[in-house]
Amino acid sequence: MSGKRALITGITGQDGAYLAQFLLGQGYEVHGLLRRSASADVIGARLKWLKIDGRIILHDGNLTDLSGLIRVMKDVQPQEVYNLAAQSFVKSSWQQPLLTGTVTGLGAVNILEAVRLANPEARFYQASSSEMFGLIQEPIQSEKTPFYPRSPYAAAKLYAHWMTVNYRESFDMHASNGILFNHESPLRGIEFVTRKITDGVARIKLGLQEKLSLGNLDAKRDWGHARDYVKAMWLMLQQEVPDDYVIATGRTASVREFCQFAFNHVGLNMEDHVVVDERFLRPAEVDILLGNAEKAKAKLGWAAETTLEELVAEMVEADLQRLTSQEHL
Ligand code: NAP
Ligand code: GDD
């Protein structure tokens, strides 16, 4: 054991699960914040998938409830706090702008306050996002690129981002923002485009479905693997000086290309199966994202390890396996 304790908000999500696995591997005692749900059967499905559910200490709490966060902070006294909890689905943020602002924006301030009041020496990580670049102001985005949020989600993340900087500068807290570009995995939520595609491809291959309905096929993203990206979160908190870092692969690809890779992987043609449905278009789109992670490489020694082709193959294979064994995730 490293003797270190970490607290992860959003531990039931994609990144929370991979980060928990990574920190356990580093010898940490891992604590997670769990929001109460009536659907107890789905809680912790990702932790179970990684076979680490029995090794995490879970605490009831919600990002919107400051007193509960202070209680957890006092009980756990973690050396490191990773704030990954959020209403993270961009499309939903137009339908639920106030909830998104409350959880994704103000929620980050609640946890910053809990750290400041109950455990000010803890190192803090905020899950910032490339979505904040929105209507891009430079063709390749780095820590110096101005932000231009294009969704209620991005605006909420921008508030949380600047509050993290503000707490660092005002209260001398060890608080860092990871500006992470899109990262995916077999544990990605089914509503996000990559997982929707790999699940759809697997269903079509197995004869369970014929068509896959998508929105904007021309949108481009810099897609990496979540397993690689959680290492960068940890590395940021191991630095003597807190700072903000872009985490990206430096390669962009369209939704159409992602589809082509996925269909090709199982020997099918996307043209035979993909239909465009305008219900999946957004009121405002982020057309393209492409990150420059040179600072992370130089200062953290971090670089993406998984190629897009490897990521797609792993996701399609996991979905084929899940569907044939009737697992649900
Ligand atoms: P995710 O799978 O959607 O997980 C979100 C987590 O937040 C879940 O554990 C969820 O709990 C929890 N949560 C939501 N509302 C909460 C509340 N009110 N109180 C406490 N917990 C709450 O997201 P992810 O892909 O792992 O991303 C992790 C973080 O990184 C998010 O903040 C996201 O916005 C940010 N980010 C993600 C990416 C990406 O490409 N994945 C890129 C940049 C930034 P339930 O399980 O109960 O729903
Ligand atoms: N979800 C979805 N569903 N997206 C679609 C679809 C579809 O059927 N068809 C096309 N797209 C396009 C979207 O319009 C968008 O341009 C792109 O695919 C990616 O959409 P998502 O996978 O939903 O991710 P995102 O880029 O909006 O947001 C993700 O990445 C951000 C980092 O840049 C989320 O993980 C955010 O939480 C994260 O901050």
XYZ file of C-alpha atoms and ligand atoms in Angstrom:
416
model
C 0.000 0.000 0.000
C 1.184 3.528 -0.777
C -0.602 4.697 2.390
C -2.459 7.244 0.283
C -6.210 7.770 0.226
C -8.037 9.167 -2.780
C -11.654 10.297 -3.065
C -13.271 10.094 -6.512
C -16.585 11.779 -7.340
C -18.220 10.185 -10.379
C -16.685 6.809 -9.495
C -19.566 4.926 -11.159
C -18.866 6.620 -14.511
C -16.426 5.597 -17.241
C -13.429 7.576 -15.991
C -14.188 6.976 -12.322
C -14.030 3.222 -12.842
C -10.732 3.302 -14.768
C -9.199 5.800 -12.345
C -10.210 3.640 -9.376
C -8.586 0.628 -11.047
C -5.427 2.613 -11.744
C -5.159 4.006 -8.196
C -5.720 0.555 -6.654
C -2.812 -0.615 -8.796
C -0.705 2.192 -7.293
C -1.550 0.941 -3.781
C -4.117 3.609 -2.905
C -7.082 3.197 -0.588
C -9.855 4.298 -2.955
C -13.035 6.010 -1.762
C -15.905 7.009 -4.022
C -18.941 9.251 -3.792
C -22.142 7.430 -4.703
C -25.432 9.183 -5.382
C -28.432 7.272 -4.209
C -30.526 5.622 -6.919
C -33.633 3.460 -6.816
C -32.081 1.310 -9.552
C -29.591 -0.408 -7.283
C -28.949 -3.118 -9.878
C -27.154 -0.742 -12.249
C -25.057 1.036 -9.620
C -21.460 0.026 -9.884
C -21.843 -1.945 -13.129
C -18.575 -0.529 -14.470
C -16.716 -1.282 -11.228
C -18.053 -4.833 -11.449
C -16.970 -5.106 -15.097
C -13.426 -4.227 -14.011
C -13.791 -6.641 -11.050
C -12.876 -3.982 -8.496
C -16.293 -3.344 -6.921
C -15.355 -5.115 -3.690
C -12.197 -3.045 -3.253
C -13.737 0.448 -3.194
C -15.149 2.204 -0.127
C -18.315 4.014 -1.174
C -19.915 6.986 0.571
C -23.421 8.324 0.053
C -23.345 11.834 -1.314
C -24.358 14.173 -4.097
C -22.392 16.968 -5.722
C -25.291 19.343 -5.076
C -25.225 18.753 -1.285
C -22.391 20.709 0.322
C -22.984 19.514 3.891
C -22.818 15.887 2.749
C -19.588 16.585 0.863
C -18.026 18.185 3.935
C -19.043 15.144 5.998
C -17.428 12.756 3.497
C -14.310 14.922 3.291
C -13.970 14.886 7.104
C -14.588 11.133 7.311
C -12.155 10.154 4.555
C -9.438 12.840 4.862
C -8.105 12.002 1.395
C -4.742 13.280 0.179
C -6.133 13.470 -3.369
C -9.613 14.429 -4.590
C -10.675 13.786 -8.186
C -13.852 15.614 -9.211
C -15.190 13.559 -12.121
C -18.925 13.790 -11.335
C -21.009 15.759 -13.816
C -24.068 15.789 -16.015
C -21.681 14.945 -18.829
C -23.884 14.376 -21.875
C -23.687 17.509 -24.036
C -26.978 16.920 -25.914
C -28.965 16.647 -22.660
C -27.559 19.939 -21.464
C -29.919 21.854 -23.787
C -32.880 19.984 -22.311
C -31.620 20.378 -18.728
C -29.550 23.577 -18.640
C -30.268 24.365 -14.994
C -29.496 20.867 -13.770
C -26.309 20.872 -15.834
C -25.287 24.232 -14.391
C -26.090 23.057 -10.867
C -24.198 19.740 -11.044
C -21.449 20.370 -13.591
C -20.784 24.017 -12.671
C -21.823 24.743 -9.083
C -21.202 21.136 -8.042
C -17.504 21.646 -8.696
C -17.544 24.665 -6.392
C -19.283 22.606 -3.706
C -16.465 20.089 -3.753
C -13.833 22.846 -3.863
C -15.522 24.365 -0.800
C -15.612 21.002 0.955
C -11.866 20.629 0.359
C -11.117 24.188 1.464
C -13.208 23.921 4.651
C -12.523 20.342 5.719
C -9.278 19.218 4.119
C -7.350 22.147 2.579
C -4.081 20.244 2.135
C -5.689 17.747 -0.263
C -4.661 17.924 -3.906
C -7.607 18.535 -6.228
C -8.267 17.483 -9.824
C -11.078 19.047 -11.881
C -12.375 17.242 -14.970
C -12.290 20.101 -17.465
C -13.154 19.495 -21.078
C -12.137 20.186 -24.677
C -15.826 20.977 -25.207
C -14.937 24.410 -23.718
C -13.058 25.211 -26.972
C -16.397 24.883 -28.791
C -16.281 27.189 -31.781
C -12.555 26.755 -32.073
C -10.386 29.873 -32.081
C -7.248 28.034 -33.258
C -6.994 24.977 -35.541
C -5.063 23.038 -32.872
C -6.082 23.692 -29.283
C -3.622 24.024 -26.396
C -3.742 25.476 -22.870
C -3.282 28.928 -24.436
C -6.226 28.711 -26.871
C -9.169 30.975 -25.911
C -12.380 29.165 -24.985
C -15.712 29.584 -26.831
C -18.332 27.309 -25.218
C -21.172 26.173 -27.501
C -23.470 24.310 -25.093
C -24.884 24.735 -21.580
C -22.573 21.864 -20.617
C -19.491 23.674 -21.931
C -20.508 26.921 -20.215
C -20.918 25.039 -16.912
C -17.518 23.349 -17.357
C -15.918 26.714 -18.100
C -17.259 28.114 -14.815
C -15.908 25.092 -12.925
C -12.578 25.459 -14.744
C -12.098 29.085 -13.774
C -13.278 28.470 -10.199
C -10.579 25.809 -9.918
C -7.986 28.335 -11.120
C -9.465 30.883 -8.724
C -9.222 28.570 -5.689
C -5.630 27.777 -6.618
C -4.730 31.455 -6.809
C -6.894 32.673 -3.895
C -6.378 29.953 -1.296
C -3.077 28.472 -2.416
C -4.773 25.136 -3.041
C -3.084 22.396 -5.056
C -5.851 22.445 -7.681
C -5.359 21.425 -11.326
C -7.574 21.271 -14.397
C -7.205 18.453 -16.909
C -8.582 19.729 -20.212
C -9.314 16.292 -21.590
C -10.312 15.697 -25.179
C -12.866 12.960 -25.899
C -11.886 9.601 -24.505
C -13.771 6.383 -24.952
C -13.669 2.724 -23.961
C -15.886 -0.334 -23.619
C -17.183 1.394 -20.459
C -18.412 4.479 -22.328
C -22.072 5.376 -21.758
C -24.313 4.049 -24.538
C -25.621 7.557 -25.416
C -22.214 8.811 -26.598
C -21.564 8.412 -30.297
C -18.626 5.977 -30.196
C -20.325 3.439 -27.956
C -23.631 3.907 -29.789
C -21.750 2.961 -32.956
C -19.871 -0.036 -31.552
C -22.988 -1.380 -29.828
C -24.967 -0.847 -33.062
C -22.311 -2.550 -35.182
C -22.256 -5.540 -32.834
C -26.072 -5.808 -32.903
C -26.126 -5.613 -36.705
C -23.392 -8.220 -36.981
C -25.341 -10.555 -34.686
C -28.589 -9.993 -36.630
C -30.289 -8.205 -33.723
C -30.758 -4.909 -35.578
C -30.596 -3.673 -39.210
C -30.066 0.096 -39.095
C -28.046 2.536 -37.019
C -29.486 6.070 -36.728
C -26.979 8.837 -36.155
C -26.801 12.645 -36.344
C -23.937 14.717 -37.732
C -21.486 12.327 -39.411
C -19.084 15.146 -40.293
C -18.269 16.200 -36.721
C -14.634 15.520 -35.891
C -13.144 14.617 -32.549
C -9.719 13.848 -31.097
C -10.541 10.445 -29.599
C -8.321 8.637 -27.099
C -8.695 5.733 -24.665
C -10.012 6.469 -21.144
C -7.511 4.011 -19.634
C -4.626 6.165 -20.941
C -6.272 9.427 -19.868
C -6.825 8.584 -16.184
C -3.057 8.202 -15.795
C -2.696 11.849 -16.811
C -5.130 12.870 -14.047
C -2.981 11.127 -11.468
C 0.264 12.530 -12.892
C -1.097 16.078 -12.540
C -1.581 15.553 -8.804
C 1.949 14.159 -8.387
C 3.516 17.453 -9.535
C 4.897 19.845 -6.973
C 3.119 22.757 -8.609
C -0.541 22.588 -9.663
C -1.320 23.566 -13.249
C -3.699 23.025 -16.185
C -2.993 20.542 -18.979
C -4.482 19.570 -22.331
C -4.722 15.785 -22.738
C -5.240 14.608 -26.314
C -3.895 12.290 -29.005
C -3.146 14.958 -31.647
C -5.242 13.158 -34.275
C -8.775 14.027 -35.307
C -11.299 11.831 -37.123
C -14.923 12.234 -38.166
C -17.889 10.305 -36.835
C -18.119 8.838 -40.356
C -14.523 7.559 -40.154
C -15.160 6.072 -36.703
C -18.170 4.281 -38.197
C -16.125 3.008 -41.125
C -13.481 1.539 -38.802
C -16.163 -0.145 -36.679
C -18.157 -1.636 -39.590
C -14.965 -2.716 -41.363
C -13.828 -4.495 -38.203
C -16.730 -6.963 -38.572
C -16.623 -7.087 -42.384
C -19.687 -4.873 -43.025
C -20.277 -1.694 -45.057
C -21.521 1.318 -43.132
C -23.397 2.596 -46.215
C -25.741 -0.420 -45.973
C -26.758 0.343 -42.387
C -26.259 3.962 -41.256
C -29.161 6.406 -41.570
C -29.065 10.061 -40.605
C -31.832 11.090 -38.231
C -32.133 14.779 -37.442
C -33.321 14.016 -33.920
C -29.657 13.444 -33.132
C -28.513 16.848 -34.406
C -27.705 19.574 -31.855
C -28.886 23.207 -31.595
C -25.222 24.262 -31.888
C -22.434 21.941 -32.934
C -18.749 21.669 -32.117
C -17.522 20.871 -35.620
C -13.961 19.830 -34.896
C -11.580 19.342 -31.991
C -7.865 18.615 -32.199
C -5.589 18.881 -29.183
C -1.942 19.693 -28.627
C -0.714 17.766 -25.551
C 2.934 18.861 -25.806
C 2.878 20.446 -22.336
C 1.648 17.182 -20.776
C 4.366 15.305 -22.637
C 7.101 17.679 -21.499
C 6.039 18.148 -17.876
C 4.157 14.961 -16.998
C 5.885 12.551 -19.359
C 2.416 11.581 -20.612
C 1.440 10.514 -24.115
C -1.555 8.622 -25.497
C -0.764 4.926 -25.928
C -3.786 3.559 -27.799
C -4.440 4.235 -31.474
C -7.923 4.983 -32.778
C -7.963 1.675 -34.669
C -7.078 -0.227 -31.463
C -9.745 1.657 -29.522
C -12.461 0.880 -32.082
C -11.495 -2.798 -32.220
C -11.528 -3.125 -28.417
C -14.941 -1.462 -28.171
C -16.547 -3.545 -30.941
C -15.142 -6.771 -29.497
C -16.411 -5.884 -26.013
C -19.897 -5.182 -27.371
C -19.960 -8.437 -29.351
C -18.921 -10.285 -26.213
C -21.497 -8.509 -24.053
C -24.349 -9.176 -26.446
C -23.501 -12.844 -26.867
C -23.204 -13.341 -23.101
C -26.286 -11.160 -22.367
C -24.314 -8.855 -20.067
C -25.764 -5.393 -19.652
C -23.809 -2.164 -19.533
P -19.861 9.678 -17.034
O -19.561 8.278 -17.436
O -21.097 10.351 -17.520
O -19.870 9.694 -15.418
C -20.408 10.782 -14.706
C -20.393 10.447 -13.225
O -20.942 11.553 -12.490
C -21.236 9.219 -12.841
O -20.559 8.494 -11.843
C -22.482 9.862 -12.263
O -23.152 9.036 -11.341
C -21.863 11.053 -11.551
N -22.845 12.075 -11.192
C -23.705 12.725 -12.010
N -24.439 13.602 -11.310
C -24.032 13.520 -10.011
C -24.397 14.186 -8.828
N -25.349 15.121 -8.801
N -23.744 13.867 -7.679
C -22.783 12.920 -7.675
N -22.393 12.240 -8.774
C -23.011 12.556 -9.934
O -18.639 10.643 -17.402
P -17.128 10.269 -17.820
O -17.068 10.067 -19.291
O -16.609 9.234 -16.886
O -16.398 11.661 -17.552
C -15.875 11.981 -16.258
C -15.770 13.494 -16.129
O -14.897 14.002 -17.126
C -17.087 14.243 -16.308
O -17.041 15.372 -15.469
C -17.047 14.689 -17.755
O -17.852 15.837 -17.936
C -15.577 14.981 -17.920
N -15.021 14.811 -19.282
C -15.233 13.654 -19.960
C -14.653 13.496 -21.202
C -14.847 12.237 -21.986
O -14.574 12.238 -23.190
N -15.258 11.138 -21.364
C -13.845 14.511 -21.748
C -13.640 15.669 -21.004
C -14.221 15.808 -19.757
P -24.318 7.985 -11.812
O -23.579 6.712 -12.177
O -25.142 7.862 -10.577
O -25.032 8.591 -12.972
N -24.196 11.294 -28.913
C -24.323 11.299 -30.245
N -25.262 10.504 -30.831
N -23.496 12.090 -30.968
C -23.623 12.049 -32.313
C -24.549 11.245 -32.972
C -25.426 10.431 -32.194
O -26.276 9.709 -32.694
N -24.390 11.400 -34.307
C -23.400 12.280 -34.473
N -22.927 12.691 -33.272
C -21.870 13.684 -33.062
C -22.251 14.811 -32.104
O -23.072 15.783 -32.771
C -20.889 15.321 -31.716
O -20.419 16.235 -32.674
C -19.991 14.072 -31.765
O -20.767 13.060 -32.446
C -19.572 13.536 -30.411
O -20.714 13.434 -29.581
P -20.652 12.694 -28.154
O -20.090 11.339 -28.306
O -22.011 12.813 -27.537
O -19.551 13.514 -27.348
P -19.299 15.087 -27.188
O -18.100 15.425 -27.998
O -20.535 15.871 -27.393
O -18.959 15.188 -25.626
C -18.056 14.279 -25.014
O -16.748 14.787 -25.069
C -16.533 15.993 -24.327
C -15.061 16.382 -24.524
O -14.894 17.087 -25.711
C -18.525 14.071 -23.565
O -17.792 13.025 -22.993
C -18.345 15.303 -22.724
O -18.652 15.011 -21.369
C -16.868 15.739 -22.868
O -16.630 16.897 -22.096
